[in-house]
PDB file of C-alpha atoms in Angstrom:
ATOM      1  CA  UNK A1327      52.900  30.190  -5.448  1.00 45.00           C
ATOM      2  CA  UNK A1328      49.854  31.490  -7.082  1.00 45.00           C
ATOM      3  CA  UNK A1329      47.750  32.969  -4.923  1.00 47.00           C
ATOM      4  CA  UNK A1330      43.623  32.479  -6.453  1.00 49.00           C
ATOM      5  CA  UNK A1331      41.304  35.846  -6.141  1.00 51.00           C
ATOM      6  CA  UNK A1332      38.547  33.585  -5.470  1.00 55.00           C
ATOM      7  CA  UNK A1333      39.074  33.640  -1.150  1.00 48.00           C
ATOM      8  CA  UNK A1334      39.849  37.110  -0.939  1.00 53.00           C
ATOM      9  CA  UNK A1335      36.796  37.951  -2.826  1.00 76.00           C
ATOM     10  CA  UNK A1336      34.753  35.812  -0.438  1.00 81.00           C
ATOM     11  CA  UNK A1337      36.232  37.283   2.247  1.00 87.00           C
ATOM     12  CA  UNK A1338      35.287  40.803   1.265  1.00 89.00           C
ATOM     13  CA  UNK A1339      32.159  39.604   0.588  1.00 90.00           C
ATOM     14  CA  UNK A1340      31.787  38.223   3.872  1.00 90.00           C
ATOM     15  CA  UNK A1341      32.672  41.415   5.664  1.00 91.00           C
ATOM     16  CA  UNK A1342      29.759  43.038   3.530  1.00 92.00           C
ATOM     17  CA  UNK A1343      27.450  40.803   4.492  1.00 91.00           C
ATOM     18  CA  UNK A1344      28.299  41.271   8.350  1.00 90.00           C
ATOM     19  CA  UNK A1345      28.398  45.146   7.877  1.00 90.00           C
ATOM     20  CA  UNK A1346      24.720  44.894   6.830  1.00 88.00           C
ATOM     21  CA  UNK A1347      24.052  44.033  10.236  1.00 85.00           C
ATOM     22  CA  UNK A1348      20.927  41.822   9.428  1.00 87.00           C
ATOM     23  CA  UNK A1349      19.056  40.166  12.280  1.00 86.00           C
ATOM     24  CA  UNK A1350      18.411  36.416  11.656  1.00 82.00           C
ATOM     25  CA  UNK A1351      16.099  35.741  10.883  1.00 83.00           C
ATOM     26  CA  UNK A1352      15.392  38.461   8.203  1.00 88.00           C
ATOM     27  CA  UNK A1353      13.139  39.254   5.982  1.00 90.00           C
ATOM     28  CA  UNK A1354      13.026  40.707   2.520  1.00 93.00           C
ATOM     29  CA  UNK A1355      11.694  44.064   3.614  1.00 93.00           C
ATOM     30  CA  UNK A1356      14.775  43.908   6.466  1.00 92.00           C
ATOM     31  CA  UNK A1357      17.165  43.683   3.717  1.00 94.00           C
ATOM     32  CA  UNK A1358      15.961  46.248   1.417  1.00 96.00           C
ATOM     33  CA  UNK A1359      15.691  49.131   4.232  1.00 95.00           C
ATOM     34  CA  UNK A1360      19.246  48.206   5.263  1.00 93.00           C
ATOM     35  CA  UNK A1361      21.203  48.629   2.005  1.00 95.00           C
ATOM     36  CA  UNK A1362      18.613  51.660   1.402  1.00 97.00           C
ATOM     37  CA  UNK A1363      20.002  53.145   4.719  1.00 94.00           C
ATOM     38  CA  UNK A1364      23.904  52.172   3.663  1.00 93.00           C
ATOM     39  CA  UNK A1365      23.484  53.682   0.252  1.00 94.00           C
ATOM     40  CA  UNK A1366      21.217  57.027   1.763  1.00 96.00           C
ATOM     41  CA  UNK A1367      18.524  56.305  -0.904  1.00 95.00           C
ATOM     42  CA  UNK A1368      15.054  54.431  -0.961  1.00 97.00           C
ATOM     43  CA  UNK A1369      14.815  51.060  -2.643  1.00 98.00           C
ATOM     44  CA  UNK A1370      11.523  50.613  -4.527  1.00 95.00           C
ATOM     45  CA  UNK A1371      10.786  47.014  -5.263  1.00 96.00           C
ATOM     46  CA  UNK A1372       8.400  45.854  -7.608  1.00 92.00           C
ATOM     47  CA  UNK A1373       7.123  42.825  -9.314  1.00 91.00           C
ATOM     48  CA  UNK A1374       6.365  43.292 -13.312  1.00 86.00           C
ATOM     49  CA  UNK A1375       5.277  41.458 -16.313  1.00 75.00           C
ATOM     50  CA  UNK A1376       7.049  38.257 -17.537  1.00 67.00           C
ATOM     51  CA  UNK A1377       8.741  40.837 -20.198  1.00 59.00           C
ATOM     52  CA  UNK A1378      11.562  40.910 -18.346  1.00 63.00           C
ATOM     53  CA  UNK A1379      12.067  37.563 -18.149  1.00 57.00           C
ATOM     54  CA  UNK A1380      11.502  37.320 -22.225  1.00 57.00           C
ATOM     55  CA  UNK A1381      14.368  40.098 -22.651  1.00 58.00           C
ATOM     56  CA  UNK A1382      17.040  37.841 -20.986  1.00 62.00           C
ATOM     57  CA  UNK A1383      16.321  39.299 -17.340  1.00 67.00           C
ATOM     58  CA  UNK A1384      14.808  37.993 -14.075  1.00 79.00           C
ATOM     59  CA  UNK A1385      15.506  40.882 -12.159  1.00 84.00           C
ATOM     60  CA  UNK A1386      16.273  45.409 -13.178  1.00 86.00           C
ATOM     61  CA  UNK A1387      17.729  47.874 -11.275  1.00 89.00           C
ATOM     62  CA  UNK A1388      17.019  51.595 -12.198  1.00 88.00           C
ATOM     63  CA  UNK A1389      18.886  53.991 -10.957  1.00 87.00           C
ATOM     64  CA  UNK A1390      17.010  57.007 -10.465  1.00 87.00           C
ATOM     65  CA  UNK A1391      17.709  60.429 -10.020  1.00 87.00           C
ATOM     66  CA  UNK A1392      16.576  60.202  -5.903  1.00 91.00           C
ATOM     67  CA  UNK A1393      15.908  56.345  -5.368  1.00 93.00           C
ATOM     68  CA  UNK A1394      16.746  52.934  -7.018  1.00 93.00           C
ATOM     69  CA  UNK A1395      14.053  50.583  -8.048  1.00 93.00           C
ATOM     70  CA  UNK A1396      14.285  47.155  -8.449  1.00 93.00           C
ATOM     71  CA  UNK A1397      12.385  45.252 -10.857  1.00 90.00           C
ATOM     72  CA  UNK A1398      11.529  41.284 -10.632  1.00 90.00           C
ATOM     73  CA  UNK A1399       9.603  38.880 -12.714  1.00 84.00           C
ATOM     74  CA  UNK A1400       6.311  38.759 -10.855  1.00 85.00           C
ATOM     75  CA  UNK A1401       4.734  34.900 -10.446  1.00 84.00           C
ATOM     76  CA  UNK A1402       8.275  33.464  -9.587  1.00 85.00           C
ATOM     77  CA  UNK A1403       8.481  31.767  -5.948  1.00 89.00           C
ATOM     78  CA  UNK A1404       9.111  33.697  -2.921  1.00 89.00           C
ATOM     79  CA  UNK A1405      12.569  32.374  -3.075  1.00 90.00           C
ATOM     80  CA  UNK A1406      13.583  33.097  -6.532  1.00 89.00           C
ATOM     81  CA  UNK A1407      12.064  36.448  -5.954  1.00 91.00           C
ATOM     82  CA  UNK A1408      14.273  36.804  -2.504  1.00 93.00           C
ATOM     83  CA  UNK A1409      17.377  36.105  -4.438  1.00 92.00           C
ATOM     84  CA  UNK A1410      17.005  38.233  -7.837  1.00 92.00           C
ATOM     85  CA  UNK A1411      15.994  41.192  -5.140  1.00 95.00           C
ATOM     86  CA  UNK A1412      19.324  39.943  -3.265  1.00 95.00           C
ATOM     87  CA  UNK A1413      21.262  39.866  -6.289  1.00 94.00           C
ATOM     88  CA  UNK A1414      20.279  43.649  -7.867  1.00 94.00           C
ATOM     89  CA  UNK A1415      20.992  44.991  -3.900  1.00 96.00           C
ATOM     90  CA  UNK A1416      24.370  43.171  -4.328  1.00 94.00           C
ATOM     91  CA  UNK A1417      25.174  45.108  -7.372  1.00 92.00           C
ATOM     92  CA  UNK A1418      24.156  48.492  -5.165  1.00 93.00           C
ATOM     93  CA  UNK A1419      26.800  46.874  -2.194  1.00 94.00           C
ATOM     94  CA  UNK A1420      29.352  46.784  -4.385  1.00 92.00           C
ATOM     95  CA  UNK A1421      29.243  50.065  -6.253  1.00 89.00           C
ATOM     96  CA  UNK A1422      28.294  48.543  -9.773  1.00 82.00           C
ATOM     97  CA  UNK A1423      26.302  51.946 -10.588  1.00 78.00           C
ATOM     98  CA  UNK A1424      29.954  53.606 -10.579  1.00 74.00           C
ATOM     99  CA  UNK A1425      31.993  51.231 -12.330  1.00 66.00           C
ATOM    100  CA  UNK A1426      29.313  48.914 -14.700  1.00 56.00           C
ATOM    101  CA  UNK A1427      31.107  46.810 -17.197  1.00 51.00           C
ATOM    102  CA  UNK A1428      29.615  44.621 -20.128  1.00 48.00           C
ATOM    103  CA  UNK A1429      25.895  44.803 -21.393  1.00 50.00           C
ATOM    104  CA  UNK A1430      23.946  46.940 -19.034  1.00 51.00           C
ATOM    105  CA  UNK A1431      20.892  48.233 -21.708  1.00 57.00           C
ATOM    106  CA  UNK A1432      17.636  47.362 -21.535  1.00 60.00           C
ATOM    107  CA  UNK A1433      14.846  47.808 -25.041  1.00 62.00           C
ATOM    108  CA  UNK A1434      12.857  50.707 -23.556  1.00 67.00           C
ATOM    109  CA  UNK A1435      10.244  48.629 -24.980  1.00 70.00           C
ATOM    110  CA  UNK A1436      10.919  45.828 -23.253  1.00 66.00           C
ATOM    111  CA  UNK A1437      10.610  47.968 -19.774  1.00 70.00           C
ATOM    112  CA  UNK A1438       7.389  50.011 -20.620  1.00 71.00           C
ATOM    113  CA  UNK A1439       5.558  46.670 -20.833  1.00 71.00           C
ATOM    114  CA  UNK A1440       7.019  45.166 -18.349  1.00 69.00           C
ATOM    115  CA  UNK A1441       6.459  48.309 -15.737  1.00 75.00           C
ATOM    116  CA  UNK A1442       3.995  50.239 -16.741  1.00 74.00           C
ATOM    117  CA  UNK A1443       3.557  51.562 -13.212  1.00 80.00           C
ATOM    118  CA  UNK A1444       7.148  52.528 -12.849  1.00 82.00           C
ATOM    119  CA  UNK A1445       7.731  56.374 -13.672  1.00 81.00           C
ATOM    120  CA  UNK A1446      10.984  56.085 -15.792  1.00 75.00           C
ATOM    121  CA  UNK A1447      11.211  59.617 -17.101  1.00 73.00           C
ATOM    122  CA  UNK A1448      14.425  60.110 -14.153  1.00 75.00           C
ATOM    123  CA  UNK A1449      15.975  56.876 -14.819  1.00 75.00           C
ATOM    124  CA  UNK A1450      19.422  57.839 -15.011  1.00 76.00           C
ATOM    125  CA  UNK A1451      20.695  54.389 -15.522  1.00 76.00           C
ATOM    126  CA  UNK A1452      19.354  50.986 -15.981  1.00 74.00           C
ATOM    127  CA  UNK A1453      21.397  47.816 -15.225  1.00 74.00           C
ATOM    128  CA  UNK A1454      20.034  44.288 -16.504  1.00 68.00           C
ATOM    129  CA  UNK A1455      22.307  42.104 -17.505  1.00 60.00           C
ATOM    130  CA  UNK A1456      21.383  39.239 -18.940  1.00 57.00           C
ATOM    131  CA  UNK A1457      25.587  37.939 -19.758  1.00 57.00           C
ATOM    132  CA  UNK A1458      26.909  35.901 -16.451  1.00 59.00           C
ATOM    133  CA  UNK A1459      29.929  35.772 -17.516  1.00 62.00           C
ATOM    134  CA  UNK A1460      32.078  38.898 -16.145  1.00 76.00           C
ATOM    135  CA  UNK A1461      33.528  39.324 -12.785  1.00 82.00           C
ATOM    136  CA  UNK A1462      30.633  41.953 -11.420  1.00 83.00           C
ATOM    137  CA  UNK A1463      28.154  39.030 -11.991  1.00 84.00           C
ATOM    138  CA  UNK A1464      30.616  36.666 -10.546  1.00 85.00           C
ATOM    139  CA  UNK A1465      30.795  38.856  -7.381  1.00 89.00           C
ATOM    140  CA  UNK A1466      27.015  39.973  -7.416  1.00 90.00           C
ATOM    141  CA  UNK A1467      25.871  36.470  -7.363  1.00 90.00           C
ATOM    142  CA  UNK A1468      28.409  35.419  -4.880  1.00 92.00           C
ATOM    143  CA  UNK A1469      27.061  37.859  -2.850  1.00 93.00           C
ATOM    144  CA  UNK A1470      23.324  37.402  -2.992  1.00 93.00           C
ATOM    145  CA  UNK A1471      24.073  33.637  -2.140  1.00 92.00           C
ATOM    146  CA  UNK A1472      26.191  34.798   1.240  1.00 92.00           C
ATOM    147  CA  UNK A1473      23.141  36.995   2.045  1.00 93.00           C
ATOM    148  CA  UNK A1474      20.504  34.482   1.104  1.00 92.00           C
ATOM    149  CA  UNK A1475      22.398  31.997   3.709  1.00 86.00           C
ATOM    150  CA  UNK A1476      21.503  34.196   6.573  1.00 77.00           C
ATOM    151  CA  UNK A1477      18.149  33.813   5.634  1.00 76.00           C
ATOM    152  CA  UNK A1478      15.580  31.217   8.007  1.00 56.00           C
ATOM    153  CA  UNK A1479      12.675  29.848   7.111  1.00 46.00           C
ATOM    154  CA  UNK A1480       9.672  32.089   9.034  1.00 45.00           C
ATOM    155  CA  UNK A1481       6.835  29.962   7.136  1.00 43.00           C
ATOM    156  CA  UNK A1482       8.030  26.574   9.270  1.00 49.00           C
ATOM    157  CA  UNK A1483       8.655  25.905  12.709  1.00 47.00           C
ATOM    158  CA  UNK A1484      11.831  23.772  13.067  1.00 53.00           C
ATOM    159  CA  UNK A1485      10.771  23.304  16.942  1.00 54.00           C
ATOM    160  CA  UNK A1486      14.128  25.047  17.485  1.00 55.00           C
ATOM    161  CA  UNK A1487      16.773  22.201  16.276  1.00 61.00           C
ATOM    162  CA  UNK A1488      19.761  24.954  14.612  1.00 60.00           C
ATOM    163  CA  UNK A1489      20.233  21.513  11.689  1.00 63.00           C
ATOM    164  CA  UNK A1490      17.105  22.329  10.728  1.00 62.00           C
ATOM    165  CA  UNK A1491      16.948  25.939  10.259  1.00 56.00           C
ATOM    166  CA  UNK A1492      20.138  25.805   8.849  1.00 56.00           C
ATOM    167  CA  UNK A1493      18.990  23.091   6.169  1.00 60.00           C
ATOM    168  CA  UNK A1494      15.832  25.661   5.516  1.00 57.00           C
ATOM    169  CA  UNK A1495      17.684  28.977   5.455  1.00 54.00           C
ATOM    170  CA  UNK A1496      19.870  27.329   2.364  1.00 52.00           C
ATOM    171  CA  UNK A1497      16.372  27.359   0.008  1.00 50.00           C
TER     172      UNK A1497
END
């Protein structure tokens, strides 16, 4: 019997997501100054210039010598935004920084014009992958869709019917 890594990866994934220990509903700042406290380092987030998007990436993650920083393309919807900021902080959950595999460089170029305001001279490491195709994408993006599900809606008012604010936290 062949037993498929697909459910035990969910189910690790799952017991991430609880050990975050997010309120519902969260928010995007919520999230960010939890996996800052798991991982003992700030998270800087920061939109930037389309440039990233034109290099093959919607979202960056520098690892710097004291903090991370995430980048994301600036001008995309609050959503999109939400989940490329969910997806780098997955990468930080599961330890990509320590065991990267496949593409992970960025054109230098690509980031000074994209980030001009980001102080890169102690970037230790840079991760943007633009390549879907390996299992720490696999698990990254699994992961950012778990968290994004425990997301709700705080722009509408579902006059308190759970169908609804189920049906909203899934966009």
């Amino acid at each position: 019997m062949r037993i498929s890594r697909l459910p035990r990866s969910r189910n690790h994934l799952r017991r991430i997501v609880a050990q975050m220990d997010l309120p519902v509903p969260w928010n995007r700042d919520e999230l960010v100054n939890s996996v800052a406290r798991r991982r003992r380092r700030p998270i800087l987030v920061v939109p930037v210039a389309h440039a990233l998007v034109r290099g093959g990436h919607f979202g960056l993650w520098l690892a710097r010598a004291t903090d991370d920083v995430i980048l994301y393309a600036a001008g995309t919807s609050d959503v999109h935004a939400t989940h490329i900021i969910c997806h780098e902080l997955a990468h930080m959950e599961l330890g990509h920084d320590r065991t990267a595999i496949g593409d992970t460089s960025v054109d230098s170029r690509v980031l000074a014009e994209a980030a001009p305001s980001v102080d890169t001279t102690d970037v230790v490491k840079v991760f943007g992958r633009s390549n879907y195709s390996n299992d720490q994408e696999y698990d990254a993006e699994l992961l950012a869709t778990l968290i994004m599900s425990g997301r709700r809606s705080t722009m509408c008012d579902t006059g308190g019917d759970p169908r609804a604010s189920r049906i909203l936290g899934t966009f």
